[in-house]
Short mmCIF file of C-alpha atoms in Angstrom, two decimals:
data_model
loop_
_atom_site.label_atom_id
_atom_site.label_comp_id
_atom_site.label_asym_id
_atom_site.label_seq_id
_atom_site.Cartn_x
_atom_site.Cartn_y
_atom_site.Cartn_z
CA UNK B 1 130.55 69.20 64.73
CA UNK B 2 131.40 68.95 60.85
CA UNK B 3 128.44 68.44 58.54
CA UNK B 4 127.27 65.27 57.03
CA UNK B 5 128.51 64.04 53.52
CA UNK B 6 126.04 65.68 51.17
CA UNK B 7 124.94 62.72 48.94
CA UNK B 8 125.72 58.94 48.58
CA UNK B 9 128.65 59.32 46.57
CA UNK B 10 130.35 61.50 49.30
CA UNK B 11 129.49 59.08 51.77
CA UNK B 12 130.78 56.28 50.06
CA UNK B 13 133.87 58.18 49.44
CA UNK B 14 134.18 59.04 53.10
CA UNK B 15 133.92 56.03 53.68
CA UNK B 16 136.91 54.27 52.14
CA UNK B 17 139.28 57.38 52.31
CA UNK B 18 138.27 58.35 55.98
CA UNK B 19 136.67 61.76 56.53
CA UNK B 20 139.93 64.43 56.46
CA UNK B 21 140.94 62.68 53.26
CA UNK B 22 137.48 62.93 52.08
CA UNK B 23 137.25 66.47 52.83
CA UNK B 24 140.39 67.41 51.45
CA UNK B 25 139.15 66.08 48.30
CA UNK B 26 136.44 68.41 48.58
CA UNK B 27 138.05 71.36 49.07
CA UNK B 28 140.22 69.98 46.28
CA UNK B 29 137.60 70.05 43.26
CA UNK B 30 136.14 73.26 44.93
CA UNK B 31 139.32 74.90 44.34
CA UNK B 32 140.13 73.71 40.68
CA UNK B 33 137.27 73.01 38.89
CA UNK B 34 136.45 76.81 37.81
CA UNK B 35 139.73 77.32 36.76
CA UNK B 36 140.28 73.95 34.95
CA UNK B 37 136.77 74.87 33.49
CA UNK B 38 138.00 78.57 32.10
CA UNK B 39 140.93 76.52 30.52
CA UNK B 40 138.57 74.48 28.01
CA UNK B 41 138.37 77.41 25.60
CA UNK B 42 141.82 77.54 24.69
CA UNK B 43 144.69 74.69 23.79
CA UNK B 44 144.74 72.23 22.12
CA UNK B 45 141.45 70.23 21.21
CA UNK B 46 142.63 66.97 22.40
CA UNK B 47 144.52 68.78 25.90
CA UNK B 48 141.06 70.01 26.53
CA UNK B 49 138.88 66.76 25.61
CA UNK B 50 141.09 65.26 28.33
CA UNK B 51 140.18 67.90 30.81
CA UNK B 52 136.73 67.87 30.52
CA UNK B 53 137.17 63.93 30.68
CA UNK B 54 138.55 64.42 34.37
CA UNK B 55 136.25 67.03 35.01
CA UNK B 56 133.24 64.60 34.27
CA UNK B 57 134.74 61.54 36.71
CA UNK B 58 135.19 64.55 39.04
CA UNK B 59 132.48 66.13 39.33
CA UNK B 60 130.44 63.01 39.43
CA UNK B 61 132.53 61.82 42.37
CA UNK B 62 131.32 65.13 44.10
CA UNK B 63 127.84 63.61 43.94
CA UNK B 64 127.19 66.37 41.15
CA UNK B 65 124.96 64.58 38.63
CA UNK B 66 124.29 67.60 36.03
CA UNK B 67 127.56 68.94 35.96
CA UNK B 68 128.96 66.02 35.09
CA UNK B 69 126.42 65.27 32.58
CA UNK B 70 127.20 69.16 31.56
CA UNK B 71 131.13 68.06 30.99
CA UNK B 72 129.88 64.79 29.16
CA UNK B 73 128.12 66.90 26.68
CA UNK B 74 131.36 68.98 26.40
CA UNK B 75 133.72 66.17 26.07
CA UNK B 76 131.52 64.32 23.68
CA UNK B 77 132.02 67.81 21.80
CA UNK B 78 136.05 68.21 21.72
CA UNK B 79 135.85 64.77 20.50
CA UNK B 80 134.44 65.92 16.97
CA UNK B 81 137.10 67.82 14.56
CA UNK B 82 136.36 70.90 14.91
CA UNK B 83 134.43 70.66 18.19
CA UNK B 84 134.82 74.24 20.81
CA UNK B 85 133.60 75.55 24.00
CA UNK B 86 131.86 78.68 23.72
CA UNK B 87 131.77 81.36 26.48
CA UNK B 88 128.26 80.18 27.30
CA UNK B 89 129.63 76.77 27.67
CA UNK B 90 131.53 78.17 30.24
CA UNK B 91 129.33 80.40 32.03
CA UNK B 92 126.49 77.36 31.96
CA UNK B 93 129.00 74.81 33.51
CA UNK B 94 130.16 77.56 36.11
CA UNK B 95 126.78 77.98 37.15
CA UNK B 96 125.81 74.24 37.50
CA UNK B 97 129.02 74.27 39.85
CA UNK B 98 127.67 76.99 42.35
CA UNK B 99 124.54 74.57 42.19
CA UNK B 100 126.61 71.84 43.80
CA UNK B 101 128.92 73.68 45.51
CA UNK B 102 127.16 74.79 48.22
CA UNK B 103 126.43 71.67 50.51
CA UNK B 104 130.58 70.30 49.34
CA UNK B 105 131.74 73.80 50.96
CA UNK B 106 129.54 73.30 54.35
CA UNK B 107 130.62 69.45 54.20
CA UNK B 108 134.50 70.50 53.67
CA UNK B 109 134.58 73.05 56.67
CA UNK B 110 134.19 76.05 54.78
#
């Protein structure tokens, strides 16, 4: 047996796209957030306010509270002229990721 959704917003999810869907969802954002993530230091400002945008609704579909509140904070930056991502932008968001990530991989099959 699969494990359970990890959180409410999983649940809910599963619940109007069906489990599989669900998980492939998952498995999904657990494959392309880190390297949508490495991609907000370079580009255009505006290219990469848009991806931390979906990165935000993302990850807060995941059930991940802080890392979406972590890509508000950077979207909310690349909004202002002049606004960047440092490397410790990156390596904090990264790590907020592995926080949620662990109970999405057991929850996906893997």
């Amino acid at each position: 047996m699969s494990a359970p959704p990890p959180n409410n917003s999983i649940r809910d999810l599963e619940a109007v796209l069906g489990r599989e869907a669900t998980q492939e969802v998952v498995r999904l954002f657990l494959a392309e957030f880190p390297g949508s993530v490495r991609g907000l230091e370079r580009g255009r400002r505006q290219d990469r306010m848009m991806v931390a945008h979906g990165l935000k609704s993302s990850a807060l579909h995941m059930g991940a509270a802080m890392l979406s509140g972590r890509m508000a904070a950077l979207e909310s930056r690349l909004d202002t002229p002049g606004g960047t991502v440092s490397e410790e932008d990156i390596a904090g968001t990264l790590a907020d990721f592995e926080d949620a990530a662990p109970g999405l991989r057991l929850y996906a099959g893997g």
